[in-house]
Coordinates of C-alpha atoms in Angstrom, one line a residue:
M1 CA 9.6 0.3 3.2
D2 CA 11.4 3.3 1.9
R3 CA 10.0 6.0 -0.4
T4 CA 10.9 4.2 -3.7
H5 CA 9.2 1.0 -2.5
L6 CA 6.1 3.0 -1.4
I7 CA 5.8 4.6 -4.8
E8 CA 6.3 1.2 -6.6
A9 CA 3.7 -0.5 -4.4
T10 CA 1.2 2.3 -4.8
A11 CA 1.6 2.3 -8.5
G12 CA 1.0 -1.5 -8.5
H13 CA -2.2 -1.1 -6.4
A14 CA -3.4 1.6 -8.8
A15 CA -2.8 -0.6 -11.8
D16 CA -4.9 -3.3 -10.2
S17 CA -8.0 -1.1 -10.2
G18 CA -9.3 -2.6 -13.5
D19 CA -10.6 0.6 -15.0
G20 CA -8.0 0.7 -17.8
R21 CA -6.4 3.9 -16.6
Q22 CA -2.7 3.7 -15.6
L23 CA -1.0 5.8 -12.9
T24 CA 2.7 5.8 -13.4
P25 CA 5.3 5.9 -10.6
E26 CA 5.9 9.5 -11.6
H27 CA 2.2 10.4 -11.0
I28 CA 2.3 8.6 -7.6
E29 CA 5.5 10.5 -6.7
R30 CA 4.0 13.9 -7.5
A31 CA 0.9 13.0 -5.5
L32 CA 2.9 11.9 -2.5
D33 CA 5.0 15.0 -2.6
A34 CA 1.9 17.2 -2.8
V35 CA 0.3 15.4 0.2
F36 CA 3.4 14.8 2.4
G37 CA 5.8 17.4 1.2
T38 CA 9.5 17.5 0.4
V39 CA 12.5 19.1 2.1
D40 CA 12.0 22.2 0.0
H41 CA 8.2 22.4 0.0
P42 CA 5.6 21.5 2.6
G43 CA 2.8 19.2 1.6
S44 CA -1.0 19.6 2.3
I45 CA -0.7 17.8 5.6
A46 CA 2.1 19.9 6.9
E47 CA 0.3 23.1 5.8
A48 CA -3.0 22.1 7.5
L49 CA -1.2 21.1 10.7
R50 CA 0.6 24.5 10.8
R51 CA -2.8 26.2 10.6
G52 CA -3.8 24.2 13.6
E53 CA -6.1 21.8 11.7
T54 CA -6.5 18.1 12.3
V55 CA -6.1 16.0 9.2
L56 CA -8.6 13.1 9.0
L57 CA -7.8 10.3 6.6
G58 CA -11.0 8.4 7.0
S59 CA -10.6 4.9 8.6
F60 CA -6.8 5.1 8.2
G61 CA -6.4 7.7 11.0
S62 CA -5.7 11.3 11.7
F63 CA -2.8 13.7 12.2
H64 CA -3.0 16.3 14.9
G65 CA -0.5 19.1 15.7
E66 CA 0.0 20.7 19.1
G67 CA 2.6 23.4 18.8
E68 CA 5.7 21.8 17.3
E69 CA 4.6 18.2 18.2
V70 CA 2.6 16.1 15.8
S71 CA 0.8 12.9 16.6
F72 CA -0.9 10.3 14.5
R73 CA -3.9 8.3 15.7
P74 CA -4.7 5.2 13.7
G75 CA -8.3 4.7 12.7
K76 CA -10.5 1.8 13.5
A77 CA -10.0 0.0 10.1
L78 CA -6.2 0.3 10.2
T79 CA -6.1 -0.9 13.8
E80 CA -8.3 -3.9 13.0
Y81 CA -6.2 -4.7 9.9
L82 CA -2.9 -4.6 11.9
R83 CA -4.5 -6.8 14.6
G84 CA -5.6 -9.3 12.0
T85 CA -9.3 -8.9 12.9
A86 CA -10.4 -7.2 9.6
G87 CA -10.6 -8.5 6.0

């Protein structure tokens, strides 16, 4: 899945929320840029890692930086979903 497909899929999930509010692909793109960053501007995750912080994304997982190396550890819910043992 590339960036464009991620934006489209996320906009589709947001539209299914049933609350009548609509997030456009442009809204999703701006949010992803703010969280993950772009070539020109670091996102919230990169800034936190540079400060030596661990970024916890609930049951999805966490990012941890050690010097110039970054690792991702999947959370329990993501691991169970990928194994097919969760709803």
